Amino acid sequence: MMYGLGKMIALMGVFLVVIGGLLMFSERLFHLGRLPGDILIQKGNFTFYFPIVTSIVLSLLLTLILNLIFRR
């Protein structure tokens, strides 16, 4: 029982490291986060950023990829 739990935690850690690496380099590779339609408001020392279009694009891509992987 503990072996399975340890294996699952280790795999989740590897998954998080890979996702973190992709996020760090995604701006250079894909220019995500600066798409037209993303909301950016700057006033004085206040900045509000809401990446609505980036969120929609990532959601569509992940939906397509996961549907291809888990198709029966």
PDB file of N, CA, C and O in Angstrom:
ATOM      1  N   MET A   1       0.810  -1.184   0.000  1.00  0.00           N
ATOM      2  CA  MET A   1       0.000   0.000   0.000  1.00  0.00           C
ATOM      3  C   MET A   1       0.860   1.258   0.000  1.00  0.00           C
ATOM      4  O   MET A   1       0.622   2.168  -0.771  1.00  0.00           O
ATOM      5  N   MET A   2       1.847   1.335   0.853  1.00  0.00           N
ATOM      6  CA  MET A   2       2.696   2.520   0.934  1.00  0.00           C
ATOM      7  C   MET A   2       3.558   2.663  -0.315  1.00  0.00           C
ATOM      8  O   MET A   2       3.869   3.762  -0.729  1.00  0.00           O
ATOM      9  N   TYR A   3       3.929   1.542  -0.935  1.00  0.00           N
ATOM     10  CA  TYR A   3       4.726   1.588  -2.159  1.00  0.00           C
ATOM     11  C   TYR A   3       3.936   2.279  -3.269  1.00  0.00           C
ATOM     12  O   TYR A   3       4.475   3.127  -3.987  1.00  0.00           O
ATOM     13  N   GLY A   4       2.676   1.934  -3.412  1.00  0.00           N
ATOM     14  CA  GLY A   4       1.838   2.546  -4.443  1.00  0.00           C
ATOM     15  C   GLY A   4       1.645   4.037  -4.211  1.00  0.00           C
ATOM     16  O   GLY A   4       1.675   4.833  -5.149  1.00  0.00           O
ATOM     17  N   LEU A   5       1.467   4.415  -2.958  1.00  0.00           N
ATOM     18  CA  LEU A   5       1.301   5.827  -2.621  1.00  0.00           C
ATOM     19  C   LEU A   5       2.585   6.599  -2.922  1.00  0.00           C
ATOM     20  O   LEU A   5       2.549   7.687  -3.495  1.00  0.00           O
ATOM     21  N   GLY A   6       3.713   6.030  -2.562  1.00  0.00           N
ATOM     22  CA  GLY A   6       4.998   6.675  -2.834  1.00  0.00           C
ATOM     23  C   GLY A   6       5.243   6.834  -4.325  1.00  0.00           C
ATOM     24  O   GLY A   6       5.744   7.868  -4.785  1.00  0.00           O
ATOM     25  N   LYS A   7       4.893   5.805  -5.082  1.00  0.00           N
ATOM     26  CA  LYS A   7       5.061   5.863  -6.537  1.00  0.00           C
ATOM     27  C   LYS A   7       4.169   6.949  -7.143  1.00  0.00           C
ATOM     28  O   LYS A   7       4.597   7.700  -8.009  1.00  0.00           O
ATOM     29  N   MET A   8       2.939   7.056  -6.652  1.00  0.00           N
ATOM     30  CA  MET A   8       2.018   8.058  -7.166  1.00  0.00           C
ATOM     31  C   MET A   8       2.514   9.468  -6.844  1.00  0.00           C
ATOM     32  O   MET A   8       2.480  10.354  -7.705  1.00  0.00           O
ATOM     33  N   ILE A   9       3.022   9.691  -5.650  1.00  0.00           N
ATOM     34  CA  ILE A   9       3.540  11.006  -5.273  1.00  0.00           C
ATOM     35  C   ILE A   9       4.769  11.357  -6.105  1.00  0.00           C
ATOM     36  O   ILE A   9       4.930  12.505  -6.542  1.00  0.00           O
ATOM     37  N   ALA A  10       5.640  10.388  -6.352  1.00  0.00           N
ATOM     38  CA  ALA A  10       6.823  10.634  -7.175  1.00  0.00           C
ATOM     39  C   ALA A  10       6.432  10.989  -8.610  1.00  0.00           C
ATOM     40  O   ALA A  10       7.004  11.909  -9.209  1.00  0.00           O
ATOM     41  N   LEU A  11       5.458  10.291  -9.164  1.00  0.00           N
ATOM     42  CA  LEU A  11       5.013  10.604 -10.524  1.00  0.00           C
ATOM     43  C   LEU A  11       4.362  11.980 -10.602  1.00  0.00           C
ATOM     44  O   LEU A  11       4.559  12.710 -11.577  1.00  0.00           O
ATOM     45  N   MET A  12       3.606  12.343  -9.580  1.00  0.00           N
ATOM     46  CA  MET A  12       3.017  13.676  -9.552  1.00  0.00           C
ATOM     47  C   MET A  12       4.103  14.747  -9.476  1.00  0.00           C
ATOM     48  O   MET A  12       3.991  15.805 -10.108  1.00  0.00           O
ATOM     49  N   GLY A  13       5.166  14.482  -8.734  1.00  0.00           N
ATOM     50  CA  GLY A  13       6.283  15.419  -8.644  1.00  0.00           C
ATOM     51  C   GLY A  13       6.968  15.613  -9.985  1.00  0.00           C
ATOM     52  O   GLY A  13       7.272  16.737 -10.384  1.00  0.00           O
ATOM     53  N   VAL A  14       7.196  14.513 -10.700  1.00  0.00           N
ATOM     54  CA  VAL A  14       7.806  14.599 -12.031  1.00  0.00           C
ATOM     55  C   VAL A  14       6.888  15.376 -12.972  1.00  0.00           C
ATOM     56  O   VAL A  14       7.346  16.234 -13.740  1.00  0.00           O
ATOM     57  N   PHE A  15       5.597  15.104 -12.900  1.00  0.00           N
ATOM     58  CA  PHE A  15       4.630  15.806 -13.733  1.00  0.00           C
ATOM     59  C   PHE A  15       4.662  17.307 -13.451  1.00  0.00           C
ATOM     60  O   PHE A  15       4.663  18.129 -14.367  1.00  0.00           O
ATOM     61  N   LEU A  16       4.702  17.692 -12.180  1.00  0.00           N
ATOM     62  CA  LEU A  16       4.736  19.104 -11.820  1.00  0.00           C
ATOM     63  C   LEU A  16       6.026  19.786 -12.283  1.00  0.00           C
ATOM     64  O   LEU A  16       6.005  20.938 -12.711  1.00  0.00           O
ATOM     65  N   VAL A  17       7.150  19.087 -12.222  1.00  0.00           N
ATOM     66  CA  VAL A  17       8.410  19.649 -12.695  1.00  0.00           C
ATOM     67  C   VAL A  17       8.352  19.888 -14.201  1.00  0.00           C
ATOM     68  O   VAL A  17       8.772  20.937 -14.693  1.00  0.00           O
ATOM     69  N   VAL A  18       7.796  18.932 -14.940  1.00  0.00           N
ATOM     70  CA  VAL A  18       7.679  19.092 -16.394  1.00  0.00           C
ATOM     71  C   VAL A  18       6.751  20.251 -16.734  1.00  0.00           C
ATOM     72  O   VAL A  18       7.073  21.100 -17.579  1.00  0.00           O
ATOM     73  N   ILE A  19       5.603  20.327 -16.091  1.00  0.00           N
ATOM     74  CA  ILE A  19       4.654  21.417 -16.338  1.00  0.00           C
ATOM     75  C   ILE A  19       5.290  22.759 -15.969  1.00  0.00           C
ATOM     76  O   ILE A  19       5.149  23.748 -16.697  1.00  0.00           O
ATOM     77  N   GLY A  20       5.994  22.825 -14.855  1.00  0.00           N
ATOM     78  CA  GLY A  20       6.673  24.056 -14.450  1.00  0.00           C
ATOM     79  C   GLY A  20       7.705  24.498 -15.468  1.00  0.00           C
ATOM     80  O   GLY A  20       7.816  25.681 -15.793  1.00  0.00           O
ATOM     81  N   GLY A  21       8.478  23.551 -15.991  1.00  0.00           N
ATOM     82  CA  GLY A  21       9.462  23.877 -17.030  1.00  0.00           C
ATOM     83  C   GLY A  21       8.810  24.396 -18.295  1.00  0.00           C
ATOM     84  O   GLY A  21       9.282  25.363 -18.902  1.00  0.00           O
ATOM     85  N   LEU A  22       7.709  23.764 -18.694  1.00  0.00           N
ATOM     86  CA  LEU A  22       6.992  24.240 -19.877  1.00  0.00           C
ATOM     87  C   LEU A  22       6.450  25.647 -19.673  1.00  0.00           C
ATOM     88  O   LEU A  22       6.496  26.478 -20.582  1.00  0.00           O
ATOM     89  N   LEU A  23       5.941  25.929 -18.497  1.00  0.00           N
ATOM     90  CA  LEU A  23       5.413  27.261 -18.222  1.00  0.00           C
ATOM     91  C   LEU A  23       6.516  28.319 -18.220  1.00  0.00           C
ATOM     92  O   LEU A  23       6.303  29.442 -18.679  1.00  0.00           O
ATOM     93  N   MET A  24       7.699  27.967 -17.727  1.00  0.00           N
ATOM     94  CA  MET A  24       8.797  28.930 -17.698  1.00  0.00           C
ATOM     95  C   MET A  24       9.257  29.299 -19.102  1.00  0.00           C
ATOM     96  O   MET A  24       9.617  30.444 -19.368  1.00  0.00           O
ATOM     97  N   PHE A  25       9.242  28.333 -20.024  1.00  0.00           N
ATOM     98  CA  PHE A  25       9.745  28.584 -21.368  1.00  0.00           C
ATOM     99  C   PHE A  25       8.646  28.830 -22.388  1.00  0.00           C
ATOM    100  O   PHE A  25       8.919  29.102 -23.547  1.00  0.00           O
ATOM    101  N   SER A  26       7.381  28.748 -21.971  1.00  0.00           N
ATOM    102  CA  SER A  26       6.282  28.905 -22.927  1.00  0.00           C
ATOM    103  C   SER A  26       6.196  30.313 -23.486  1.00  0.00           C
ATOM    104  O   SER A  26       5.813  30.501 -24.636  1.00  0.00           O
ATOM    105  N   GLU A  27       6.554  31.310 -22.697  1.00  0.00           N
ATOM    106  CA  GLU A  27       6.480  32.683 -23.186  1.00  0.00           C
ATOM    107  C   GLU A  27       7.463  32.900 -24.327  1.00  0.00           C
ATOM    108  O   GLU A  27       7.155  33.569 -25.305  1.00  0.00           O
ATOM    109  N   ARG A  28       8.623  32.309 -24.224  1.00  0.00           N
ATOM    110  CA  ARG A  28       9.617  32.436 -25.298  1.00  0.00           C
ATOM    111  C   ARG A  28       9.206  31.653 -26.543  1.00  0.00           C
ATOM    112  O   ARG A  28       9.425  32.092 -27.661  1.00  0.00           O
ATOM    113  N   LEU A  29       8.617  30.488 -26.336  1.00  0.00           N
ATOM    114  CA  LEU A  29       8.298  29.613 -27.457  1.00  0.00           C
ATOM    115  C   LEU A  29       6.980  29.955 -28.126  1.00  0.00           C
ATOM    116  O   LEU A  29       6.892  29.990 -29.348  1.00  0.00           O
ATOM    117  N   PHE A  30       5.949  30.195 -27.359  1.00  0.00           N
ATOM    118  CA  PHE A  30       4.606  30.321 -27.914  1.00  0.00           C
ATOM    119  C   PHE A  30       3.995  31.709 -27.758  1.00  0.00           C
ATOM    120  O   PHE A  30       2.915  31.961 -28.241  1.00  0.00           O
ATOM    121  N   HIS A  31       4.647  32.614 -27.068  1.00  0.00           N
ATOM    122  CA  HIS A  31       4.145  33.963 -26.800  1.00  0.00           C
ATOM    123  C   HIS A  31       2.780  33.928 -26.118  1.00  0.00           C
ATOM    124  O   HIS A  31       1.924  34.760 -26.376  1.00  0.00           O
ATOM    125  N   LEU A  32       2.560  32.927 -25.274  1.00  0.00           N
ATOM    126  CA  LEU A  32       1.311  32.847 -24.529  1.00  0.00           C
ATOM    127  C   LEU A  32       1.307  33.903 -23.439  1.00  0.00           C
ATOM    128  O   LEU A  32       2.331  34.264 -22.897  1.00  0.00           O
ATOM    129  N   GLY A  33       0.148  34.390 -23.122  1.00  0.00           N
ATOM    130  CA  GLY A  33       0.014  35.388 -22.086  1.00  0.00           C
ATOM    131  C   GLY A  33       0.000  36.803 -22.618  1.00  0.00           C
ATOM    132  O   GLY A  33      -0.250  37.744 -21.888  1.00  0.00           O
ATOM    133  N   ARG A  34       0.252  36.978 -23.886  1.00  0.00           N
ATOM    134  CA  ARG A  34       0.233  38.301 -24.499  1.00  0.00           C
ATOM    135  C   ARG A  34      -0.592  38.285 -25.780  1.00  0.00           C
ATOM    136  O   ARG A  34      -0.259  38.930 -26.759  1.00  0.00           O
ATOM    137  N   LEU A  35      -1.656  37.526 -25.774  1.00  0.00           N
ATOM    138  CA  LEU A  35      -2.500  37.429 -26.967  1.00  0.00           C
ATOM    139  C   LEU A  35      -3.464  38.612 -27.028  1.00  0.00           C
ATOM    140  O   LEU A  35      -3.836  39.176 -25.998  1.00  0.00           O
ATOM    141  N   PRO A  36      -3.874  39.001 -28.238  1.00  0.00           N
ATOM    142  CA  PRO A  36      -4.892  40.044 -28.350  1.00  0.00           C
ATOM    143  C   PRO A  36      -6.179  39.579 -27.665  1.00  0.00           C
ATOM    144  O   PRO A  36      -6.619  38.458 -27.863  1.00  0.00           O
ATOM    145  N   GLY A  37      -6.760  40.421 -26.868  1.00  0.00           N
ATOM    146  CA  GLY A  37      -7.962  40.060 -26.137  1.00  0.00           C
ATOM    147  C   GLY A  37      -7.709  39.826 -24.664  1.00  0.00           C
ATOM    148  O   GLY A  37      -8.639  39.809 -23.870  1.00  0.00           O
ATOM    149  N   ASP A  38      -6.448  39.625 -24.282  1.00  0.00           N
ATOM    150  CA  ASP A  38      -6.112  39.533 -22.865  1.00  0.00           C
ATOM    151  C   ASP A  38      -6.261  40.922 -22.254  1.00  0.00           C
ATOM    152  O   ASP A  38      -5.889  41.926 -22.853  1.00  0.00           O
ATOM    153  N   ILE A  39      -6.802  40.989 -21.065  1.00  0.00           N
ATOM    154  CA  ILE A  39      -7.103  42.265 -20.426  1.00  0.00           C
ATOM    155  C   ILE A  39      -5.917  42.706 -19.576  1.00  0.00           C
ATOM    156  O   ILE A  39      -5.460  41.963 -18.709  1.00  0.00           O
ATOM    157  N   LEU A  40      -5.413  43.918 -19.829  1.00  0.00           N
ATOM    158  CA  LEU A  40      -4.316  44.494 -19.058  1.00  0.00           C
ATOM    159  C   LEU A  40      -4.675  45.934 -18.716  1.00  0.00           C
ATOM    160  O   LEU A  40      -4.886  46.762 -19.599  1.00  0.00           O
ATOM    161  N   ILE A  41      -4.760  46.220 -17.434  1.00  0.00           N
ATOM    162  CA  ILE A  41      -5.073  47.569 -16.957  1.00  0.00           C
ATOM    163  C   ILE A  41      -3.941  48.016 -16.055  1.00  0.00           C
ATOM    164  O   ILE A  41      -3.634  47.349 -15.065  1.00  0.00           O
ATOM    165  N   GLN A  42      -3.298  49.134 -16.400  1.00  0.00           N
ATOM    166  CA  GLN A  42      -2.221  49.690 -15.581  1.00  0.00           C
ATOM    167  C   GLN A  42      -2.575  51.130 -15.224  1.00  0.00           C
ATOM    168  O   GLN A  42      -2.799  51.956 -16.095  1.00  0.00           O
ATOM    169  N   LYS A  43      -2.616  51.400 -13.926  1.00  0.00           N
ATOM    170  CA  LYS A  43      -2.875  52.754 -13.423  1.00  0.00           C
ATOM    171  C   LYS A  43      -1.949  52.998 -12.245  1.00  0.00           C
ATOM    172  O   LYS A  43      -2.116  52.384 -11.190  1.00  0.00           O
ATOM    173  N   GLY A  44      -0.993  53.869 -12.434  1.00  0.00           N
ATOM    174  CA  GLY A  44      -0.047  54.167 -11.361  1.00  0.00           C
ATOM    175  C   GLY A  44       0.739  52.934 -10.968  1.00  0.00           C
ATOM    176  O   GLY A  44       1.379  52.298 -11.799  1.00  0.00           O
ATOM    177  N   ASN A  45       0.665  52.572  -9.701  1.00  0.00           N
ATOM    178  CA  ASN A  45       1.394  51.391  -9.235  1.00  0.00           C
ATOM    179  C   ASN A  45       0.493  50.151  -9.164  1.00  0.00           C
ATOM    180  O   ASN A  45       0.844  49.164  -8.551  1.00  0.00           O
ATOM    181  N   PHE A  46      -0.681  50.215  -9.804  1.00  0.00           N
ATOM    182  CA  PHE A  46      -1.628  49.097  -9.812  1.00  0.00           C
ATOM    183  C   PHE A  46      -1.656  48.472 -11.200  1.00  0.00           C
ATOM    184  O   PHE A  46      -1.771  49.171 -12.203  1.00  0.00           O
ATOM    185  N   THR A  47      -1.530  47.161 -11.270  1.00  0.00           N
ATOM    186  CA  THR A  47      -1.617  46.427 -12.531  1.00  0.00           C
ATOM    187  C   THR A  47      -2.596  45.278 -12.365  1.00  0.00           C
ATOM    188  O   THR A  47      -2.490  44.493 -11.423  1.00  0.00           O
ATOM    189  N   PHE A  48      -3.546  45.197 -13.275  1.00  0.00           N
ATOM    190  CA  PHE A  48      -4.509  44.096 -13.303  1.00  0.00           C
ATOM    191  C   PHE A  48      -4.365  43.404 -14.644  1.00  0.00           C
ATOM    192  O   PHE A  48      -4.456  44.027 -15.690  1.00  0.00           O
ATOM    193  N   TYR A  49      -4.119  42.095 -14.619  1.00  0.00           N
ATOM    194  CA  TYR A  49      -3.942  41.327 -15.847  1.00  0.00           C
ATOM    195  C   TYR A  49      -4.833  40.105 -15.782  1.00  0.00           C
ATOM    196  O   TYR A  49      -4.778  39.330 -14.827  1.00  0.00           O
ATOM    197  N   PHE A  50      -5.681  39.930 -16.783  1.00  0.00           N
ATOM    198  CA  PHE A  50      -6.561  38.772 -16.866  1.00  0.00           C
ATOM    199  C   PHE A  50      -6.424  38.155 -18.260  1.00  0.00           C
ATOM    200  O   PHE A  50      -6.913  38.703 -19.245  1.00  0.00           O
ATOM    201  N   PRO A  51      -5.731  37.020 -18.379  1.00  0.00           N
ATOM    202  CA  PRO A  51      -5.466  36.407 -19.688  1.00  0.00           C
ATOM    203  C   PRO A  51      -6.645  35.572 -20.195  1.00  0.00           C
ATOM    204  O   PRO A  51      -6.569  34.350 -20.298  1.00  0.00           O
ATOM    205  N   ILE A  52      -7.742  36.219 -20.545  1.00  0.00           N
ATOM    206  CA  ILE A  52      -8.963  35.510 -20.939  1.00  0.00           C
ATOM    207  C   ILE A  52      -8.770  34.726 -22.231  1.00  0.00           C
ATOM    208  O   ILE A  52      -9.139  33.560 -22.313  1.00  0.00           O
ATOM    209  N   VAL A  53      -8.183  35.331 -23.253  1.00  0.00           N
ATOM    210  CA  VAL A  53      -8.011  34.645 -24.535  1.00  0.00           C
ATOM    211  C   VAL A  53      -6.980  33.528 -24.400  1.00  0.00           C
ATOM    212  O   VAL A  53      -7.162  32.437 -24.951  1.00  0.00           O
ATOM    213  N   THR A  54      -5.917  33.773 -23.654  1.00  0.00           N
ATOM    214  CA  THR A  54      -4.913  32.736 -23.422  1.00  0.00           C
ATOM    215  C   THR A  54      -5.545  31.539 -22.710  1.00  0.00           C
ATOM    216  O   THR A  54      -5.260  30.384 -23.049  1.00  0.00           O
ATOM    217  N   SER A  55      -6.404  31.797 -21.746  1.00  0.00           N
ATOM    218  CA  SER A  55      -7.084  30.716 -21.028  1.00  0.00           C
ATOM    219  C   SER A  55      -7.971  29.902 -21.961  1.00  0.00           C
ATOM    220  O   SER A  55      -8.011  28.671 -21.877  1.00  0.00           O
ATOM    221  N   ILE A  56      -8.682  30.581 -22.844  1.00  0.00           N
ATOM    222  CA  ILE A  56      -9.560  29.884 -23.789  1.00  0.00           C
ATOM    223  C   ILE A  56      -8.742  29.025 -24.748  1.00  0.00           C
ATOM    224  O   ILE A  56      -9.083  27.864 -25.006  1.00  0.00           O
ATOM    225  N   VAL A  57      -7.644  29.572 -25.267  1.00  0.00           N
ATOM    226  CA  VAL A  57      -6.800  28.827 -26.203  1.00  0.00           C
ATOM    227  C   VAL A  57      -6.205  27.597 -25.520  1.00  0.00           C
ATOM    228  O   VAL A  57      -6.220  26.490 -26.080  1.00  0.00           O
ATOM    229  N   LEU A  58      -5.674  27.764 -24.306  1.00  0.00           N
ATOM    230  CA  LEU A  58      -5.113  26.618 -23.588  1.00  0.00           C
ATOM    231  C   LEU A  58      -6.172  25.579 -23.263  1.00  0.00           C
ATOM    232  O   LEU A  58      -5.909  24.373 -23.348  1.00  0.00           O
ATOM    233  N   SER A  59      -7.356  26.014 -22.924  1.00  0.00           N
ATOM    234  CA  SER A  59      -8.442  25.083 -22.635  1.00  0.00           C
ATOM    235  C   SER A  59      -8.803  24.263 -23.865  1.00  0.00           C
ATOM    236  O   SER A  59      -8.992  23.040 -23.780  1.00  0.00           O
ATOM    237  N   LEU A  60      -8.902  24.917 -25.008  1.00  0.00           N
ATOM    238  CA  LEU A  60      -9.209  24.196 -26.244  1.00  0.00           C
ATOM    239  C   LEU A  60      -8.113  23.200 -26.617  1.00  0.00           C
ATOM    240  O   LEU A  60      -8.399  22.059 -26.993  1.00  0.00           O
ATOM    241  N   LEU A  61      -6.857  23.632 -26.498  1.00  0.00           N
ATOM    242  CA  LEU A  61      -5.741  22.734 -26.817  1.00  0.00           C
ATOM    243  C   LEU A  61      -5.711  21.519 -25.891  1.00  0.00           C
ATOM    244  O   LEU A  61      -5.545  20.381 -26.353  1.00  0.00           O
ATOM    245  N   LEU A  62      -5.865  21.751 -24.599  1.00  0.00           N
ATOM    246  CA  LEU A  62      -5.854  20.631 -23.654  1.00  0.00           C
ATOM    247  C   LEU A  62      -7.036  19.698 -23.869  1.00  0.00           C
ATOM    248  O   LEU A  62      -6.899  18.476 -23.755  1.00  0.00           O
ATOM    249  N   THR A  63      -8.195  20.252 -24.209  1.00  0.00           N
ATOM    250  CA  THR A  63      -9.366  19.419 -24.489  1.00  0.00           C
ATOM    251  C   THR A  63      -9.115  18.529 -25.697  1.00  0.00           C
ATOM    252  O   THR A  63      -9.410  17.326 -25.671  1.00  0.00           O
ATOM    253  N   LEU A  64      -8.562  19.096 -26.753  1.00  0.00           N
ATOM    254  CA  LEU A  64      -8.263  18.304 -27.949  1.00  0.00           C
ATOM    255  C   LEU A  64      -7.231  17.218 -27.666  1.00  0.00           C
ATOM    256  O   LEU A  64      -7.402  16.064 -28.067  1.00  0.00           O
ATOM    257  N   ILE A  65      -6.170  17.575 -26.959  1.00  0.00           N
ATOM    258  CA  ILE A  65      -5.109  16.605 -26.672  1.00  0.00           C
ATOM    259  C   ILE A  65      -5.634  15.474 -25.791  1.00  0.00           C
ATOM    260  O   ILE A  65      -5.389  14.293 -26.060  1.00  0.00           O
ATOM    261  N   LEU A  66      -6.359  15.825 -24.740  1.00  0.00           N
ATOM    262  CA  LEU A  66      -6.868  14.785 -23.837  1.00  0.00           C
ATOM    263  C   LEU A  66      -7.926  13.914 -24.509  1.00  0.00           C
ATOM    264  O   LEU A  66      -8.005  12.717 -24.233  1.00  0.00           O
ATOM    265  N   ASN A  67      -8.737  14.484 -25.405  1.00  0.00           N
ATOM    266  CA  ASN A  67      -9.695  13.669 -26.145  1.00  0.00           C
ATOM    267  C   ASN A  67      -9.007  12.684 -27.080  1.00  0.00           C
ATOM    268  O   ASN A  67      -9.458  11.560 -27.263  1.00  0.00           O
ATOM    269  N   LEU A  68      -7.898  13.095 -27.669  1.00  0.00           N
ATOM    270  CA  LEU A  68      -7.134  12.185 -28.525  1.00  0.00           C
ATOM    271  C   LEU A  68      -6.471  11.080 -27.716  1.00  0.00           C
ATOM    272  O   LEU A  68      -6.407   9.933 -28.139  1.00  0.00           O
ATOM    273  N   ILE A  69      -5.970  11.418 -26.527  1.00  0.00           N
ATOM    274  CA  ILE A  69      -5.284  10.430 -25.706  1.00  0.00           C
ATOM    275  C   ILE A  69      -6.249   9.420 -25.116  1.00  0.00           C
ATOM    276  O   ILE A  69      -6.001   8.206 -25.130  1.00  0.00           O
ATOM    277  N   PHE A  70      -7.390   9.890 -24.602  1.00  0.00           N
ATOM    278  CA  PHE A  70      -8.309   9.012 -23.887  1.00  0.00           C
ATOM    279  C   PHE A  70      -9.489   8.569 -24.734  1.00  0.00           C
ATOM    280  O   PHE A  70     -10.491   8.094 -24.200  1.00  0.00           O
ATOM    281  N   ARG A  71      -9.382   8.667 -26.037  1.00  0.00           N
ATOM    282  CA  ARG A  71     -10.453   8.211 -26.938  1.00  0.00           C
ATOM    283  C   ARG A  71     -10.570   6.700 -26.857  1.00  0.00           C
ATOM    284  O   ARG A  71      -9.603   5.974 -26.863  1.00  0.00           O
ATOM    285  N   ARG A  72     -11.783   6.213 -26.843  1.00  0.00           N
ATOM    286  CA  ARG A  72     -11.987   4.757 -26.774  1.00  0.00           C
ATOM    287  C   ARG A  72     -12.493   4.241 -28.082  1.00  0.00           C
ATOM    288  O   ARG A  72     -13.152   4.782 -28.842  1.00  0.00           O
TER     289      ARG A  72
END
